[in-house]
Coordinates of C-alpha atoms and ligand atoms in Angstrom, one line a residue:
X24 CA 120.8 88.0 169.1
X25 CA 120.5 86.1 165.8
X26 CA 118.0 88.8 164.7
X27 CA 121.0 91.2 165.2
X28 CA 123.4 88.5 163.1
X29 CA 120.9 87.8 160.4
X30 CA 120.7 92.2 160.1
X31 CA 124.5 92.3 159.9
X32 CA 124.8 89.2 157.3
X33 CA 122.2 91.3 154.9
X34 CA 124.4 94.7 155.5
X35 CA 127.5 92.9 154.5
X36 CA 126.3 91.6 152.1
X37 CA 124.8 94.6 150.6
X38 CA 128.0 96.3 151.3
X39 CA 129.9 93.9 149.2
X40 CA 127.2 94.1 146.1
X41 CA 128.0 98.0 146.1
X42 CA 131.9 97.4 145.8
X43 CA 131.3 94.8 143.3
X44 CA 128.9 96.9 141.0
X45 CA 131.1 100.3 141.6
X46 CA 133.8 98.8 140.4
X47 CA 132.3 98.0 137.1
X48 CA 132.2 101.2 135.9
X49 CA 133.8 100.9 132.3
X50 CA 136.7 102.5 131.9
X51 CA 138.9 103.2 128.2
X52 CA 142.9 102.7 128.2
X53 CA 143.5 106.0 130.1
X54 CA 141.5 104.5 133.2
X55 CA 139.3 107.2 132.0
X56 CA 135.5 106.6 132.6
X57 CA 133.5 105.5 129.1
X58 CA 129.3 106.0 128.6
X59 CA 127.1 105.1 126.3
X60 CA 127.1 108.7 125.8
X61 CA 130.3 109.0 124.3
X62 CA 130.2 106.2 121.8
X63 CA 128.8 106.3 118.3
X64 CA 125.9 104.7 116.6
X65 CA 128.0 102.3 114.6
X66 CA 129.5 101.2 117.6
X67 CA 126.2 100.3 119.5
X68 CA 124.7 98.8 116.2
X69 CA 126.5 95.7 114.3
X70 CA 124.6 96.3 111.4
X71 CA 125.7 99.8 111.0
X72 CA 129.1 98.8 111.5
X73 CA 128.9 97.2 107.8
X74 CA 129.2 98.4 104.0
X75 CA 126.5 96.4 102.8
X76 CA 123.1 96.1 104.2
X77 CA 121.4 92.7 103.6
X78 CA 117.7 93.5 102.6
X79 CA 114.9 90.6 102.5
X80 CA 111.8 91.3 100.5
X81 CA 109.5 89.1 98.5
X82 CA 109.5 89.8 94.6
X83 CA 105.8 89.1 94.0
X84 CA 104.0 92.0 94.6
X85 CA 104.2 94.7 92.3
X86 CA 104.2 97.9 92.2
X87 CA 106.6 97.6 95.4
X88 CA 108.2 94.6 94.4
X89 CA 108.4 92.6 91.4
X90 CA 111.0 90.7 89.2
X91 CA 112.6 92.0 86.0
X92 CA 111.9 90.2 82.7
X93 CA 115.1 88.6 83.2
X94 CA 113.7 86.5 86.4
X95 CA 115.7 87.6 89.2
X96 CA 116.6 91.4 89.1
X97 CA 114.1 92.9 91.7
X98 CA 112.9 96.4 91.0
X99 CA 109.5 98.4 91.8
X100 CA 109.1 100.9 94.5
X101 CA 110.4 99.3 97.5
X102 CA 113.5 98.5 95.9
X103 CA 114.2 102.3 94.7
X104 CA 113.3 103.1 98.4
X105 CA 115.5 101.3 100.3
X106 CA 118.5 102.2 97.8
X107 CA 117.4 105.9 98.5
X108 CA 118.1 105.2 102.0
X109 CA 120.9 103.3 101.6
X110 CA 122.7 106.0 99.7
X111 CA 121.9 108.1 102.2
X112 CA 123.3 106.4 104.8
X113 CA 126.1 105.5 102.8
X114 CA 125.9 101.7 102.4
X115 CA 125.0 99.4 99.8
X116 CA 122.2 97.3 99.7
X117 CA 121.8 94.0 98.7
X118 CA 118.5 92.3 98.0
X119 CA 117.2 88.8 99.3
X120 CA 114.3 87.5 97.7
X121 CA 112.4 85.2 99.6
X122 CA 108.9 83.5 100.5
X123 CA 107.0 86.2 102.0
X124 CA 106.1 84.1 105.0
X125 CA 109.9 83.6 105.3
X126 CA 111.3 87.4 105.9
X127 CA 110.2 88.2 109.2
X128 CA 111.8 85.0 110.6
X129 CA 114.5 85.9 108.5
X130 CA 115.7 89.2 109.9
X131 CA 118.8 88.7 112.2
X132 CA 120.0 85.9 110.4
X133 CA 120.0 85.7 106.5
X134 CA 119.1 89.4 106.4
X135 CA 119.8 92.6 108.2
X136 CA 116.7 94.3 107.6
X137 CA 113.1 94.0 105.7
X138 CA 111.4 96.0 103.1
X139 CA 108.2 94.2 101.2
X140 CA 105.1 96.1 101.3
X141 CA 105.1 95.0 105.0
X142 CA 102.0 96.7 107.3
X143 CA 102.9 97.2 111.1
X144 CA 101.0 94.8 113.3
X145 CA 100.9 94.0 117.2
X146 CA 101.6 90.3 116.0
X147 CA 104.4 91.3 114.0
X148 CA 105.6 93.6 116.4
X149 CA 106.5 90.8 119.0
X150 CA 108.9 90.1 116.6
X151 CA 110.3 92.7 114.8
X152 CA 110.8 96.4 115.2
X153 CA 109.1 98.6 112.7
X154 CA 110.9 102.0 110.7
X155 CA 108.9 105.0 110.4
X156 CA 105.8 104.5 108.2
X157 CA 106.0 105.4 104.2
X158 CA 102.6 104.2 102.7
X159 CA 98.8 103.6 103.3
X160 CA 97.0 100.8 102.1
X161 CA 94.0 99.0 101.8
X162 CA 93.0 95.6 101.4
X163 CA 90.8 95.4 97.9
X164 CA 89.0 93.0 96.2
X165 CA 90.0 91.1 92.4
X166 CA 87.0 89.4 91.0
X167 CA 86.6 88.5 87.3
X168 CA 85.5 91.3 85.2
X169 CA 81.7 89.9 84.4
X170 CA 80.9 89.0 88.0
X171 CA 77.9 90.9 89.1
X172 CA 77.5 88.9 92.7
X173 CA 80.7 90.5 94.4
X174 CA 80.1 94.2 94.7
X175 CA 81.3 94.5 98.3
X176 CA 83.5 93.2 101.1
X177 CA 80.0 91.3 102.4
X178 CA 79.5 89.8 99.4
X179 CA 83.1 87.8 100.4
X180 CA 80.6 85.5 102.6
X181 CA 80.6 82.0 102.3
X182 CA 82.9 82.8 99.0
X183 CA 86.4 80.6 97.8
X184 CA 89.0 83.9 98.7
X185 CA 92.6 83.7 97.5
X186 CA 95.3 85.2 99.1
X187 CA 98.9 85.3 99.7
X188 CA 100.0 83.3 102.5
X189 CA 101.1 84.8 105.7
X190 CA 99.7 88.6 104.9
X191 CA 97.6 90.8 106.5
X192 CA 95.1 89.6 103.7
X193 CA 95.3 86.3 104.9
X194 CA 94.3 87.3 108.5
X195 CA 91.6 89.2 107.1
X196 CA 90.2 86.3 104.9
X197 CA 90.6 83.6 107.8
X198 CA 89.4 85.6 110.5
X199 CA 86.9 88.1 109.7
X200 CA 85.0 86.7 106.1
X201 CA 82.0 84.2 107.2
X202 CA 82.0 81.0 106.0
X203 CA 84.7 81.9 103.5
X204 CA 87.3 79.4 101.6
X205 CA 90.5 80.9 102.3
X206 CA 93.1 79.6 99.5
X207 CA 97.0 80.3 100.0
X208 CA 99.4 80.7 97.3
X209 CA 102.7 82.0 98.0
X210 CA 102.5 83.9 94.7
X211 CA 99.9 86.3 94.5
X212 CA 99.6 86.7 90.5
X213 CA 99.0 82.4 90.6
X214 CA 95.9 83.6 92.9
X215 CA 94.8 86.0 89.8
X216 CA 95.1 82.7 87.4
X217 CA 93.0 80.5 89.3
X218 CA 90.7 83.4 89.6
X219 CA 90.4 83.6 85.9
X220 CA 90.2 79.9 85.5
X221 CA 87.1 79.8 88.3
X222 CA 89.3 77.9 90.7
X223 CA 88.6 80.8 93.8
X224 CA 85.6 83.4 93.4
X225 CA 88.1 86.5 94.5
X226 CA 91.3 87.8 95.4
X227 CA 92.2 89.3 98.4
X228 CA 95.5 91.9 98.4
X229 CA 96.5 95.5 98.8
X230 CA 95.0 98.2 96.9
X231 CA 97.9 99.2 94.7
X232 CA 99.0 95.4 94.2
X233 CA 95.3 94.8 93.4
X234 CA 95.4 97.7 90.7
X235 CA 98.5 96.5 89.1
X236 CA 97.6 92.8 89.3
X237 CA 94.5 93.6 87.5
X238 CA 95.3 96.1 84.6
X239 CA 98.2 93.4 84.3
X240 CA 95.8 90.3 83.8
X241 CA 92.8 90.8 81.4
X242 CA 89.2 90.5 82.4
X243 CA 89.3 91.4 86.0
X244 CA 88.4 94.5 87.8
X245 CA 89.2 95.8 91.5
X246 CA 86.7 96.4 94.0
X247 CA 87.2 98.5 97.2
X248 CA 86.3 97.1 100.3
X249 CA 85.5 99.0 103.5
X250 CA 88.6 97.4 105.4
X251 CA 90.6 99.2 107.6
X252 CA 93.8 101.1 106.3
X253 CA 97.4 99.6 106.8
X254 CA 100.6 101.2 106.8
X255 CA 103.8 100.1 105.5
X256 CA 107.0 100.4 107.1
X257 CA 110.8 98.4 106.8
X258 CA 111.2 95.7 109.8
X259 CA 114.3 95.8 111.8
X260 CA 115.9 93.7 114.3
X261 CA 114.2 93.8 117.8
X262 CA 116.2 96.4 120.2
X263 CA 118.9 98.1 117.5
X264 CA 117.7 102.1 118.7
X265 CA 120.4 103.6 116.8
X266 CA 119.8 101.3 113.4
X267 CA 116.1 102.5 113.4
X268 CA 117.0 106.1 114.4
X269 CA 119.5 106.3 111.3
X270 CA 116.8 104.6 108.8
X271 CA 114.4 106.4 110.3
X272 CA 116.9 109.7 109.6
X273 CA 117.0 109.0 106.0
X274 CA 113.9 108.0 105.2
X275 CA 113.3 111.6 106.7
X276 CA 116.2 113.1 104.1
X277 CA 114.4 111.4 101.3
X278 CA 111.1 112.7 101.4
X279 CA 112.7 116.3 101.8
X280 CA 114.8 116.1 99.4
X281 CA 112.0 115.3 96.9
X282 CA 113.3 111.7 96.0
X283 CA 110.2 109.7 97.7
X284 CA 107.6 111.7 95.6
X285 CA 109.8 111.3 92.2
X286 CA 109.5 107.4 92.8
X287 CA 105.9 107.0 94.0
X288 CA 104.9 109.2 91.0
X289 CA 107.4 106.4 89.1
X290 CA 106.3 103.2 90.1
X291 CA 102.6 104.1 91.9
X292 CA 100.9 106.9 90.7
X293 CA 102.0 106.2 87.3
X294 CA 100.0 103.0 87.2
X295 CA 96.9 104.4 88.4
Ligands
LIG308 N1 100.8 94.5 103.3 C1 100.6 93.0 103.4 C2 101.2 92.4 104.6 O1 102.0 93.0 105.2 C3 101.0 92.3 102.2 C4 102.5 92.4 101.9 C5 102.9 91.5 100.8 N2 104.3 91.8 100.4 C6 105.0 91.1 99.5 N3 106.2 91.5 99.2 N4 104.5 90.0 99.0 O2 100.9 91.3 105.0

């Protein structure tokens, strides 16, 4: 008997979940049913819903991103990127400059979105979703210009390796170079002047950054490791589908419509 009572309790009580749950079906003014279906992208995504989009980046690392003669106009390739998309998507874009170990953290509060030469990661990707990817790099070496002792990523062993804090060469340096010194600065082209005074024995940074940092500074030279490649995409705010669909869309539109190749052969190619 209070078998059969417990059986009807869970029934009822089941009954009474369905009720509740059927009558939350959303409905619009009419009384008329409303989906997800129905409603736009802009609606579903807050940042889409603005004019201006709210870019973070960090203006050390040329070619992608660098600062203007006058000190705080960014420009380099990045920057011409995420206009590109911003145009297409019909919003303005506004940039944030930051510390680079600052921007992930960053995204969903002082910024909408990130662009900085940033590689996708499984770490990062706890965090942060990722756009579509738009460039391969490497991680290279700097050394001064008449060292004969570096000639390889091995030769990094046991050596005094500057970086720039928080990025993937970082990692690499602290987890993956024997014995190495690993010395953080949150300026990269700071890490090329202690390199020239004989303060670190390398540099460790992305190939094009390395490239520009050294025809930029005087008696170093770039050496290619045998490191795995990275690829470069814009973060985004965990969850927002239809932002990432809509970047993703016009990142699309700009390489077709022959913008993307017209600023890598600008700011990249140019400089090699
Ligand atoms: N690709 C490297 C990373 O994601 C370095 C990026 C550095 N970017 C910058 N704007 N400082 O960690």
């Amino acid at each position: 008997m209070k078998k059969m009572r417990k059986v009807l309790a869970v029934l009822m009580i089941l009954t009474l979940l369905v009720t509740v749950f059927a009558g939350c079906k959303k409905q619009d003014d009419n009384g008329k049913e409303t989906g997800t279906t129905e409603s736009t992208a802009a609606e579903t995504s807050p940042i889409l819903q603005k004019d201006v989009i709210v870019v973070g980046t960090n203006a050390e690392f040329p070619p992608f991103e660098y600062l203007l003669d006058d000190g705080v106009t960014p420009d380099g390739f990045d920057m011409a990127l995420i206009k590109a998309i911003g145009e297409k998507m019909g919003k303005e874009v506004k940039i944030e400059n930051m510390d680079f170990d600052a921007i992930l953290a960053a995204i969903g509060n002082k910024v909408d979105i990130a662009i900085a030469g940033l590689t996708v990661d499984e770490e990062r990707l706890l965090q942060v979703d990722f756009s579509d990817t738009y460039f391969t790099a490497v991680q290279s070496i700097i050394v001064k210009e008449n060292d004969d002792t570096i000639k390889s990523a091995e030769d990094l062993k046991g050596k005094k390796i500057g970086v720039q804090l928080g990025t993937t060469g970082d990692l690499i340096a602290t987890d993956d170079i024997e014995g190495a010194t690993v010395e953080r600065y949150k300026k990269a082209i700071t890490a090329v002047l202690d390199l020239l005074n004989g303060r670190i024995d390398a540099v460790l940074i992305d190939s094009a950054t390395a490239k520009a940092l050294s025809a930029a500074n005087k008696g170093t030279k770039v050496i290619e490791g045998d490191f795995e490649p990275e690829h470069y995409a814009i973060a985004l705010p965990k969850g927002d589908t239809a932002l990432k669909d809509s970047i993703n869309k016009a990142l699309k539109e700009v390489k077709e419509d022959g913008t993307f190749d017209e600023l890598l052969e600008k700011y990249i190619e140019s400089g090699e």
